[in-house]
Tab-separated table of C-alpha atoms and ligand atoms in Angstrom:
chain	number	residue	atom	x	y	z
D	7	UNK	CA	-66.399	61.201	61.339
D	8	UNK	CA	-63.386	62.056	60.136
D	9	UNK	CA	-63.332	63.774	56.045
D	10	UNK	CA	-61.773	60.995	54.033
D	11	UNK	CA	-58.432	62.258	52.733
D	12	UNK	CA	-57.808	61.260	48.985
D	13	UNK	CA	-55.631	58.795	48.217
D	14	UNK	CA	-52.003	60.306	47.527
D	15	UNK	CA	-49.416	57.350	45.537
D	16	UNK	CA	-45.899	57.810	47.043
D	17	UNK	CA	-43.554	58.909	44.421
D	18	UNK	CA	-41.664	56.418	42.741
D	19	UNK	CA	-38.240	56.421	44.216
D	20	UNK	CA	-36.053	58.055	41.924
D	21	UNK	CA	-38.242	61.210	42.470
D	22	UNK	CA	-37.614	60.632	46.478
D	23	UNK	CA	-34.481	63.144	47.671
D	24	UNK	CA	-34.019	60.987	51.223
D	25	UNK	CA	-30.361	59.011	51.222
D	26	UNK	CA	-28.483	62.130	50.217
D	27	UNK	CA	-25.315	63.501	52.031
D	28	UNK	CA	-24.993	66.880	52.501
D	29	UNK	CA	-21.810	67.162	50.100
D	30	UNK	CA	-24.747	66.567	47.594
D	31	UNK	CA	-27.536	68.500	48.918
D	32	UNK	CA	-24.723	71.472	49.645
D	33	UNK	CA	-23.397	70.539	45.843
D	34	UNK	CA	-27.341	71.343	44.221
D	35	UNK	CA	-27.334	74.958	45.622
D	36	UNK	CA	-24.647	76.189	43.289
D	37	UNK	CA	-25.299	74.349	40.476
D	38	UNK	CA	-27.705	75.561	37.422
D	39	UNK	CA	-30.743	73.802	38.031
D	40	UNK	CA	-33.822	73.485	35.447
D	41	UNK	CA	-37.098	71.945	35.621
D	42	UNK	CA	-36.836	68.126	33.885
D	43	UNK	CA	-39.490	66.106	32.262
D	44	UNK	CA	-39.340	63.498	34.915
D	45	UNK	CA	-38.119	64.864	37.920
D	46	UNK	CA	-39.400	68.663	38.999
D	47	UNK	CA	-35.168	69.199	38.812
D	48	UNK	CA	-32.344	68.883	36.935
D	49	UNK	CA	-28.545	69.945	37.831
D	50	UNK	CA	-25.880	70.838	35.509
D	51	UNK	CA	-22.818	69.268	36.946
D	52	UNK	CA	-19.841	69.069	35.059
D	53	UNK	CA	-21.537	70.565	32.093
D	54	UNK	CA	-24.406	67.720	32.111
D	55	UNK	CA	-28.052	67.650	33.607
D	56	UNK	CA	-28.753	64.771	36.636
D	57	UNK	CA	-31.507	64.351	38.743
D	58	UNK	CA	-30.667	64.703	42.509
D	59	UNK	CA	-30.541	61.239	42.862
D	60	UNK	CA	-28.251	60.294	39.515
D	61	UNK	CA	-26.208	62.962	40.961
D	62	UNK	CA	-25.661	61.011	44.338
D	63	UNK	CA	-25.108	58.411	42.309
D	64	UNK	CA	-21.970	60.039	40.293
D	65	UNK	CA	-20.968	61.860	42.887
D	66	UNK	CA	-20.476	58.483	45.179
D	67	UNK	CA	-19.108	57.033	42.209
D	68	UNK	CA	-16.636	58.957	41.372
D	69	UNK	CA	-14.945	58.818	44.469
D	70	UNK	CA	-15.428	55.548	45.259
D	71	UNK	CA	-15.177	53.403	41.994
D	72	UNK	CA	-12.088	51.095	41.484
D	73	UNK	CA	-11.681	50.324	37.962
D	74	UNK	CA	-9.728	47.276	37.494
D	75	UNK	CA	-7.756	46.453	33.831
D	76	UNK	CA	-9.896	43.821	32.874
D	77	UNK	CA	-13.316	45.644	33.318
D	78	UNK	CA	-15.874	46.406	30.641
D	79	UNK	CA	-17.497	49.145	30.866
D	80	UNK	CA	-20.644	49.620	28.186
D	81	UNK	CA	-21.739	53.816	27.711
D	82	UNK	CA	-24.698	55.038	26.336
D	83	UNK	CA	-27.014	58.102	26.538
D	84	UNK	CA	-30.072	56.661	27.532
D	85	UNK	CA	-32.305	55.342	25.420
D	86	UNK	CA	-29.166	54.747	22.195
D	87	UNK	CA	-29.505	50.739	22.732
D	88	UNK	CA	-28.269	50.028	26.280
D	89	UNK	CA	-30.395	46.797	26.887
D	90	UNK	CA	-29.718	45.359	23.941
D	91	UNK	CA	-25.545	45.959	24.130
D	92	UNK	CA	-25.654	44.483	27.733
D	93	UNK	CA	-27.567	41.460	26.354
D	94	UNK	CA	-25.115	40.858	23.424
D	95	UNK	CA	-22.091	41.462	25.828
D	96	UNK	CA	-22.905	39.652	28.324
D	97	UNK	CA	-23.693	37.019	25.852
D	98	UNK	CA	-20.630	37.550	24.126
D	99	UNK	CA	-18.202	37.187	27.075
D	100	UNK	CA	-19.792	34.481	28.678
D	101	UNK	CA	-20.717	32.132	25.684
D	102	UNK	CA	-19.409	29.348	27.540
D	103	UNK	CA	-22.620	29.495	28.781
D	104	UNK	CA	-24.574	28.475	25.730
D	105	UNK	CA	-22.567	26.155	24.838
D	106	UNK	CA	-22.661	24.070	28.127
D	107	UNK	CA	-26.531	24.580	28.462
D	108	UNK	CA	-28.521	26.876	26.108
D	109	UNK	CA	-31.522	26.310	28.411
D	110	UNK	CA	-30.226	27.484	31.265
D	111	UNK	CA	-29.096	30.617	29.685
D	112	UNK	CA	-29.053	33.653	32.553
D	113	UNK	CA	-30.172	35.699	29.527
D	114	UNK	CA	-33.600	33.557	29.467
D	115	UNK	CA	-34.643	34.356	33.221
D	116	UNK	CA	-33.015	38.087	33.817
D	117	UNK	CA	-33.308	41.256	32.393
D	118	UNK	CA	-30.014	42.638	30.610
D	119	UNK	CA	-29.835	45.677	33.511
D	120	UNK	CA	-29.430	42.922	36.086
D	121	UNK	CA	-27.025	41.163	34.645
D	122	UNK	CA	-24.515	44.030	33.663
D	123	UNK	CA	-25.439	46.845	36.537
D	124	UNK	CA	-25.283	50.537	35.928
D	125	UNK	CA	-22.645	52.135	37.880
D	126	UNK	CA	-24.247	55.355	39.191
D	127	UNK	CA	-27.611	54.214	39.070
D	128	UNK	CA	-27.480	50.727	40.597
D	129	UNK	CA	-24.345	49.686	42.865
D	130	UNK	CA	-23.652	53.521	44.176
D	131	UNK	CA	-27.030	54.881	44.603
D	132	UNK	CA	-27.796	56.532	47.416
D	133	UNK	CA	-24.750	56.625	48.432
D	134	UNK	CA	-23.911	53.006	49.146
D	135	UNK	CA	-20.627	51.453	48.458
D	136	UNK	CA	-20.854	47.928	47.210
D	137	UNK	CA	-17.576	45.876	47.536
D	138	UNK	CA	-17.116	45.146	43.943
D	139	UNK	CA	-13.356	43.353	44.384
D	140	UNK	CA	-14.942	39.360	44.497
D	141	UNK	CA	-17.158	39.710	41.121
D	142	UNK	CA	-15.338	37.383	38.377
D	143	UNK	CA	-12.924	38.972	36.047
D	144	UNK	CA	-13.891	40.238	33.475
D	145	UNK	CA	-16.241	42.388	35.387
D	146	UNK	CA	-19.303	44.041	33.423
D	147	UNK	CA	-20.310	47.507	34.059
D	148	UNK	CA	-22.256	49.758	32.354
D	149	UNK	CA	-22.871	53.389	33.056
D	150	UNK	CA	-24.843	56.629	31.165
D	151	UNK	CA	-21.959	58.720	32.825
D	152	UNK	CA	-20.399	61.298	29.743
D	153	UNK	CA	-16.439	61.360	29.590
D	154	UNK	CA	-15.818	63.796	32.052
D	155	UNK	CA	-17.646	62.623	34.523
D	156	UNK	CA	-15.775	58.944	34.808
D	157	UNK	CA	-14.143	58.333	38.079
D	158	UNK	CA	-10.424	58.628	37.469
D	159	UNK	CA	-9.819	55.125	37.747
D	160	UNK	CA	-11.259	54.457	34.994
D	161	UNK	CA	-9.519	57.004	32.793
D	162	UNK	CA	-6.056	55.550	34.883
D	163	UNK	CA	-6.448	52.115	34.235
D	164	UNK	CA	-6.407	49.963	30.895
D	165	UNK	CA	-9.968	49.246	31.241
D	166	UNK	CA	-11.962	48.823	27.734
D	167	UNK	CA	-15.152	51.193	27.286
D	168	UNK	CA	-17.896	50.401	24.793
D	169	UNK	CA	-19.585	53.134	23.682
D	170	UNK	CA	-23.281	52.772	21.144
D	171	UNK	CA	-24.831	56.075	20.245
D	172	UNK	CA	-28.224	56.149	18.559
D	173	UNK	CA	-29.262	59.296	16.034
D	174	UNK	CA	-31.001	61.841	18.607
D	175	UNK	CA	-34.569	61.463	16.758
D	176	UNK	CA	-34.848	58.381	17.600
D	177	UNK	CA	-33.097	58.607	20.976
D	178	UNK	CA	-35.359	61.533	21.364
D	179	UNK	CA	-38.757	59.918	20.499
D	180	UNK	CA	-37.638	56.973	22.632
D	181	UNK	CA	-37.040	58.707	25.800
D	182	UNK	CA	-39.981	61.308	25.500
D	183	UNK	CA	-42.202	57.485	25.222
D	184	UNK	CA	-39.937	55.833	28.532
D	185	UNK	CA	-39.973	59.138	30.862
D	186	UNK	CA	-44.063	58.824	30.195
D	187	UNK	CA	-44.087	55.218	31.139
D	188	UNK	CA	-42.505	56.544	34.381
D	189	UNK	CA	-44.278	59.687	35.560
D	190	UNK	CA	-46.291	59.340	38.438
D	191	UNK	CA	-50.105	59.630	36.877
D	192	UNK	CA	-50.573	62.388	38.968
D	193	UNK	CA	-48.132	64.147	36.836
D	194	UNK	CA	-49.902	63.868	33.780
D	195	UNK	CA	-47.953	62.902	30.130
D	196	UNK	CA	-45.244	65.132	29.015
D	197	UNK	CA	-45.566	67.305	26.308
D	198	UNK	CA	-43.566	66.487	23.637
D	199	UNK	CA	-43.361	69.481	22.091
D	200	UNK	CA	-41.558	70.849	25.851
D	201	UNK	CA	-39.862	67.891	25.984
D	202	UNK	CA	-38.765	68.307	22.623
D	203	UNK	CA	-37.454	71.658	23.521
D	204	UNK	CA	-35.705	71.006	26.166
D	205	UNK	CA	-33.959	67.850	24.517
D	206	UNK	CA	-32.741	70.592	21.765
D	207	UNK	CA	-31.265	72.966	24.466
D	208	UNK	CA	-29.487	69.821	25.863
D	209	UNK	CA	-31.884	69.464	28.761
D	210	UNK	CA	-31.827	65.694	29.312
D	211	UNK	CA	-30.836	63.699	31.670
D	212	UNK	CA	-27.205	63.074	30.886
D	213	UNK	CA	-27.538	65.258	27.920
D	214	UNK	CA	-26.492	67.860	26.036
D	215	UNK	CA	-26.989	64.660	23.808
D	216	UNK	CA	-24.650	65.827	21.014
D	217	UNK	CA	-21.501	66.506	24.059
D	218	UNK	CA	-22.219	63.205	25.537
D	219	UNK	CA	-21.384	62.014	21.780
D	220	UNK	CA	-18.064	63.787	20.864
D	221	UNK	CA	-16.914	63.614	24.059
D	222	UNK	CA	-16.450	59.406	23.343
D	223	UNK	CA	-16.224	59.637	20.255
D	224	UNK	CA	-13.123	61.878	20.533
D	225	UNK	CA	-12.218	59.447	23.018
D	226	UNK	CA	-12.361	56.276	20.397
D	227	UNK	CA	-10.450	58.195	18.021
D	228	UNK	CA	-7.574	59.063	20.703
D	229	UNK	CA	-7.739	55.527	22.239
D	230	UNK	CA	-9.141	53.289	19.445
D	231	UNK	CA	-7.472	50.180	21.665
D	232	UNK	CA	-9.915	51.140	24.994
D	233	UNK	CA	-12.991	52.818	23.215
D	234	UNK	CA	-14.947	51.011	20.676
D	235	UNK	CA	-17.693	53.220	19.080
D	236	UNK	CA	-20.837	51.833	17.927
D	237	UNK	CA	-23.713	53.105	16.357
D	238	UNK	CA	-27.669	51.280	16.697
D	239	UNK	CA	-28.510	52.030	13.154
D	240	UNK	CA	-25.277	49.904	11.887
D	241	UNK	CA	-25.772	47.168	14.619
D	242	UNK	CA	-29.376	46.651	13.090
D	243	UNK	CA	-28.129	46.900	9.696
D	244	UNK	CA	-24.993	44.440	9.901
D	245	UNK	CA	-25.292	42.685	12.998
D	246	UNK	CA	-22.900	40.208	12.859
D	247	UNK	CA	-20.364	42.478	11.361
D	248	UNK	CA	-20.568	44.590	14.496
D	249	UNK	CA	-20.599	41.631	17.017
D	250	UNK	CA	-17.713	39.906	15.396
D	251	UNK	CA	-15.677	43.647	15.457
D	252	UNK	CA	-16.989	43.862	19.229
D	253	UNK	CA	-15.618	40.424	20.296
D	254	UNK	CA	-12.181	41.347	18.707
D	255	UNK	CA	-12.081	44.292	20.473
D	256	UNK	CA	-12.923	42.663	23.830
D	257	UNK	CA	-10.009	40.327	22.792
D	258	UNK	CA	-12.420	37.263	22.442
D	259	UNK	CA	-12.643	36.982	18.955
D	260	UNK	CA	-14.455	33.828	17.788
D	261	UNK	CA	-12.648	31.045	16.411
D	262	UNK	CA	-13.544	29.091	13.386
D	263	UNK	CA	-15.220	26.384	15.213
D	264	UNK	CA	-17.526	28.838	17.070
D	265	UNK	CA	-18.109	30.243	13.393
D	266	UNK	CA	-18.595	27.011	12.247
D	267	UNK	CA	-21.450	26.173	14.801
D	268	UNK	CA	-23.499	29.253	13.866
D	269	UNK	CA	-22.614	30.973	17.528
D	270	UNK	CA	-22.855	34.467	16.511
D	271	UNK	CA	-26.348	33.900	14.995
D	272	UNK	CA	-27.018	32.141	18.132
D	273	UNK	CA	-26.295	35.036	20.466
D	274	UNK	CA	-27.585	37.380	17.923
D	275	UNK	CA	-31.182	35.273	18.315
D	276	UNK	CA	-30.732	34.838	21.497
D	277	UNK	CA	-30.667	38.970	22.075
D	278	UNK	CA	-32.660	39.872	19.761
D	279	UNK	CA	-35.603	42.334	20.447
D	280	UNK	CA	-38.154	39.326	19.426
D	281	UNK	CA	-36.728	36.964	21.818
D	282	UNK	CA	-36.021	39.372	24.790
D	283	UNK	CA	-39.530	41.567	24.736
D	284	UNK	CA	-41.484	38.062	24.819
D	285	UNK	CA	-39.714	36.582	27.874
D	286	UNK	CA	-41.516	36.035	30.478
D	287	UNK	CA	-39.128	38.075	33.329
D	288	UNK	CA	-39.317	41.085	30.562
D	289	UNK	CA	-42.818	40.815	30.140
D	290	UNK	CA	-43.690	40.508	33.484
D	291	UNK	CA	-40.635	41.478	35.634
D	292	UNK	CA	-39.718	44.637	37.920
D	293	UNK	CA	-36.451	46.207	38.864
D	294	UNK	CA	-36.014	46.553	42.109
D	295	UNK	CA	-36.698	50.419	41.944
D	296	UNK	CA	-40.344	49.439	40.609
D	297	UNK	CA	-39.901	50.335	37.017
D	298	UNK	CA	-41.136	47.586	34.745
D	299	UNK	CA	-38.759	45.807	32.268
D	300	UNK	CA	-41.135	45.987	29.883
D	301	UNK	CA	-40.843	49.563	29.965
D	302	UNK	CA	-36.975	48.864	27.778
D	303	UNK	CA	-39.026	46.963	24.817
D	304	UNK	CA	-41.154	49.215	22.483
D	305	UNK	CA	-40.526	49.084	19.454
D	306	UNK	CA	-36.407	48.473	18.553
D	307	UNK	CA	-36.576	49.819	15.157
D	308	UNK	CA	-34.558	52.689	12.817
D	309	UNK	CA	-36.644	55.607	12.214
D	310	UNK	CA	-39.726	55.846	14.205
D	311	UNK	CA	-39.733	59.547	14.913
D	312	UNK	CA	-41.086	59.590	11.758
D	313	UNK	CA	-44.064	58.632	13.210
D	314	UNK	CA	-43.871	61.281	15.886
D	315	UNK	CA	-42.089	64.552	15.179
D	316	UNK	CA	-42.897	67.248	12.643
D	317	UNK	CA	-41.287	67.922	9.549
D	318	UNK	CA	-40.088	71.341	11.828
D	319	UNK	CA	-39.060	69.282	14.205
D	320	UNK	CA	-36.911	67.401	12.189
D	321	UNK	CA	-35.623	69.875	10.769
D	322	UNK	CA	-34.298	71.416	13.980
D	323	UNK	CA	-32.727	68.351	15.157
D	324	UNK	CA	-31.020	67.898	12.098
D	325	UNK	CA	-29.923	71.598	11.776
D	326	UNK	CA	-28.456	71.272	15.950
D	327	UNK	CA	-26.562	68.083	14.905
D	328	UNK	CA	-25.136	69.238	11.683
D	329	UNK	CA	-23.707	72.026	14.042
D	330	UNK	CA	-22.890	70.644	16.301
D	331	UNK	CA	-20.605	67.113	14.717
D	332	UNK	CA	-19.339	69.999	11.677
D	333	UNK	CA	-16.127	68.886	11.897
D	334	UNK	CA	-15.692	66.057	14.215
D	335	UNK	CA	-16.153	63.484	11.446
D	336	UNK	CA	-19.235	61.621	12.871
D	337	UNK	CA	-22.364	61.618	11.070
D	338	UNK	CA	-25.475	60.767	12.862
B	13	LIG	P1	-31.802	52.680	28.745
B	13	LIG	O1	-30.737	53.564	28.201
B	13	LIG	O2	-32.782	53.398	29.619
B	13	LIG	O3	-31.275	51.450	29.397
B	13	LIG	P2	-32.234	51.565	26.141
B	13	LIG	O4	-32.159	50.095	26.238
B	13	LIG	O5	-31.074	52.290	25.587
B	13	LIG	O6	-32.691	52.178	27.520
B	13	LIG	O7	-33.440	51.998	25.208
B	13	LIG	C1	-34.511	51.245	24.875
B	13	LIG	C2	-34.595	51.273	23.372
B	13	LIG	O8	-33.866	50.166	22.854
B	13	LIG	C3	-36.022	51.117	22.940
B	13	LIG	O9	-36.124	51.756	21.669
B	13	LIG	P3	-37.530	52.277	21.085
B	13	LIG	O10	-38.185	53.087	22.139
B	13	LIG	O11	-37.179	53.081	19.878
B	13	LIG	O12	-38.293	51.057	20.728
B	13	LIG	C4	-36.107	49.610	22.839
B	13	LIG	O13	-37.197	49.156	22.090
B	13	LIG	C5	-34.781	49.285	22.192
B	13	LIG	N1	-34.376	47.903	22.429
B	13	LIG	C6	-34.489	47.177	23.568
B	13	LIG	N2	-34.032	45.951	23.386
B	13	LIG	C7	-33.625	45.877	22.104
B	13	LIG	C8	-33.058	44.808	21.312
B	13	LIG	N3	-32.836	43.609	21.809
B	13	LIG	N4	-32.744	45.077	20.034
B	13	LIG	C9	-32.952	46.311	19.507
B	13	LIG	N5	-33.492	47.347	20.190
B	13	LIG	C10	-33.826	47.124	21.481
C-alpha cells in the first residue's frame, strides 16, 4: 500500500508566481529583494516593496492604464481606510441611487472592493488587460500605488486623486492583524515584533509608509484642485465635515435640498463600519482571490495600538515619523 502523503493546502494565490512575463520575472533579479511578512519576497521597485505578483500588477499597469479626465482615483497605503472611502465614494457619486431605491442599494449586496476595483491588484493582475473604455463616466478606481509609481496617464490627464492616510500605529497594528488573517496556517502567525521591524525600516508592502505619505501629500499641496488629502482620524472625528469637503472636491457638492433630506447622514449610515461589518455579503462573502471580506472589518476605531504595541514601540514609531514629516507640514 502506498504511505499516505500528508495533506499539503495550495497556497493562496497571491503567494502563486505562475501568470508572470518574463519582463517581470527578468525585472525581480536586479531589484533589492527582502523577505515579507506575507509573501517569502518583497521587491523594491521604484523605491517601494511589492510582492511578485503586485509587481505584475504595476508593472502591467503602468503601461497599459488609460486615465481618462473624469476618473476618480481613491489612494491609500493599505490598511489607512480604503473600504470605507470606496463605500462613501461610491455612495457619494452615485446617490441617485438612494434616492430612487434605498433598498436596492449596490452598497447593501457588494463589498466596497467590488464596487470601486483596485487598479494593480484587480483589473491588471496577472497581466491581463481589461478594456476599461465602456464603464460609465465618472469611472471609480482605486489603487495602493505611491506617486511615482502612477502610470503617466494619470499624472497627464486632469483626473482627480483622493488620497486618506491613517497614523502608522494604527495602520501598523491593522495590517500586522490582516496579513495574519491571510497566511497560509502552515506559515504560522507573524511576529509582531519582526513585523514591527520591518514596518519601521519601510518594509511593507507599498511602504516605506512615511514616502508613500509625502509623496501625495506634496502632491495635494502642488495640485490642491486634483489631490484631496484626507486623514481617518478626522473622517471619524467630523464626518460630515469631510464628506461634504469630499463631494465639493469631486464637483458634486450637495445642494440644499439633499441637505435638507438628511442625505449625508444617510450615506454616512449607510457606510458606516456598523452597517457594512453586519451585512450579510461582508459577513459571509469572498473575493474572488479567496480572501474573506470579513477580513476588511475589525475593529474601525482611533487608537487601538494601544492595545498592542509597547510603550518602546511607540516610541519608535513616533520618533521615525517626527523625522521623517520634520518639515513637510503634516502631522500624523
Ligand atoms: P485595505 O487597504 O486592505 O483595503 P482598509 O480598508 O484600508 O484595507 O483597512 C481596514 C481597516 O479599516 C480596518 O481597521 P482596523 O484593523 O483598525 O479595525 C477596518 O476595521 C477599517 N474599516 C473598514 N470599514 C470601515 C468603516 N466603514 N469605517 C471605519 N473603518 C473601517
Amino acid at each position: 500500500m502506498p504511505t499516505p502523503q500528508p495533506s499539503v493546502c495550495p497556497p493562496p494565490k497571491f503567494l502563486k508566481d505562475d501568470g508572470l512575463t518574463q519582463e517581470c520575472r527578468d525585472l525581480t533579479t536586479s531589484l533589492p529583494s527582502e523577505g515579507g511578512w506575507i509573501a517569502n519576497h518583497l521587491f523594491r521597485y521604484q523605491g517601494f516593496w511589492h510582492h511578485i505578483r503586485q509587481l505584475q500588477g504595476v508593472l502591467t499597469c503602468q503601461s497599459h492604464f488609460h486615465a481618462q479626465d473624469s476618473d476618480i482615483l481613491l489612494v491609500t497605503t493599505p490598511k489607512s481606510g480604503t473600504t470605507w472611502l470606496k463605500a462613501i465614494t461610491f455612495a457619494l457619486v452615485n446617490r441617485f441611487l438612494y434616492v430612487d431605491d434605498p433598498q436596492q442599494h449596490p452598497l447593501l449586496a457588494n463589498n466596497p472592493h467590488e464596487l470601486v476595483p483596485f487598479l494593480e491588484l484587480k483589473l491588471y493582475v496577472e497581466n491581463q488587460v481589461p478594456d476599461l473604455t465602456t464603464l460609465t463616466s465618472p469611472r471609480l478606481f482605486s489603487t495602493h500605488l505611491p506617486s511615482v509609481s502612477l502610470p503617466t496617464s494619470v499624472k497627464d490627464s486632469a483626473c482627480k486623486l483622493v488620497y486618506l492616510c491613517r497614523n502608522p500605529k494604527d495602520t501598523f497594528v491593522s495590517f500586522w492583524h490582516f496579513t495574519n488573517k491571510l497566511r497560509p496556517a502552515e506559515m504560522g502567525k507573524s511576529s509582531l515584533e519582526e513585523a514591527f521591524d520591518k514596518f519601521c525600516r519601510g518594509v511593507s508592502l507599498y511602504g516605506p509608509f512615511w514616502d508613500h505619505v509625502l509623496g501625495y501629500w506634496k502632491a495635494s499641496l502642488e495640485f490642491p484642485e486634483r489631490v484631496m488629502f484626507l486623514k481617518y482620524e478626522e473622517m471619524k472625528k467630523q464626518p460630515k465635515v469631510h464628506v461634504r469637503r469630499l463631494a465639493e472636491f469631486l464637483g458634486c457638492p450637495f445642494s440644499p435640498e439633499e441637505e435638507k433630506k438628511g442625505l449625508v447622514d444617510s450615506i454616512l449610515k449607510l457606510c458606516s463600519f456598523n452597517n457594512l461589518s453586519n451585512l450579510e455579503v461582508n459577513k459571509n462573502g469572498k473575493m474572488s482571490t479567496g480572501e474573506e471580506y470579513k477580513a476588511f472589518f475589525r475593529k474601525g476605531e482611533v487608537g487601538d495600538s494601544i492595545n498592542h504595541l509597547t510603550n518602546e514601540m511607540i516610541k519608535r514609531l513616533d520618533e521615525i515619523t517626527e523625522e521623517k514629516l520634520h518639515d513637510s507640514g503634516l502631522k500624523l
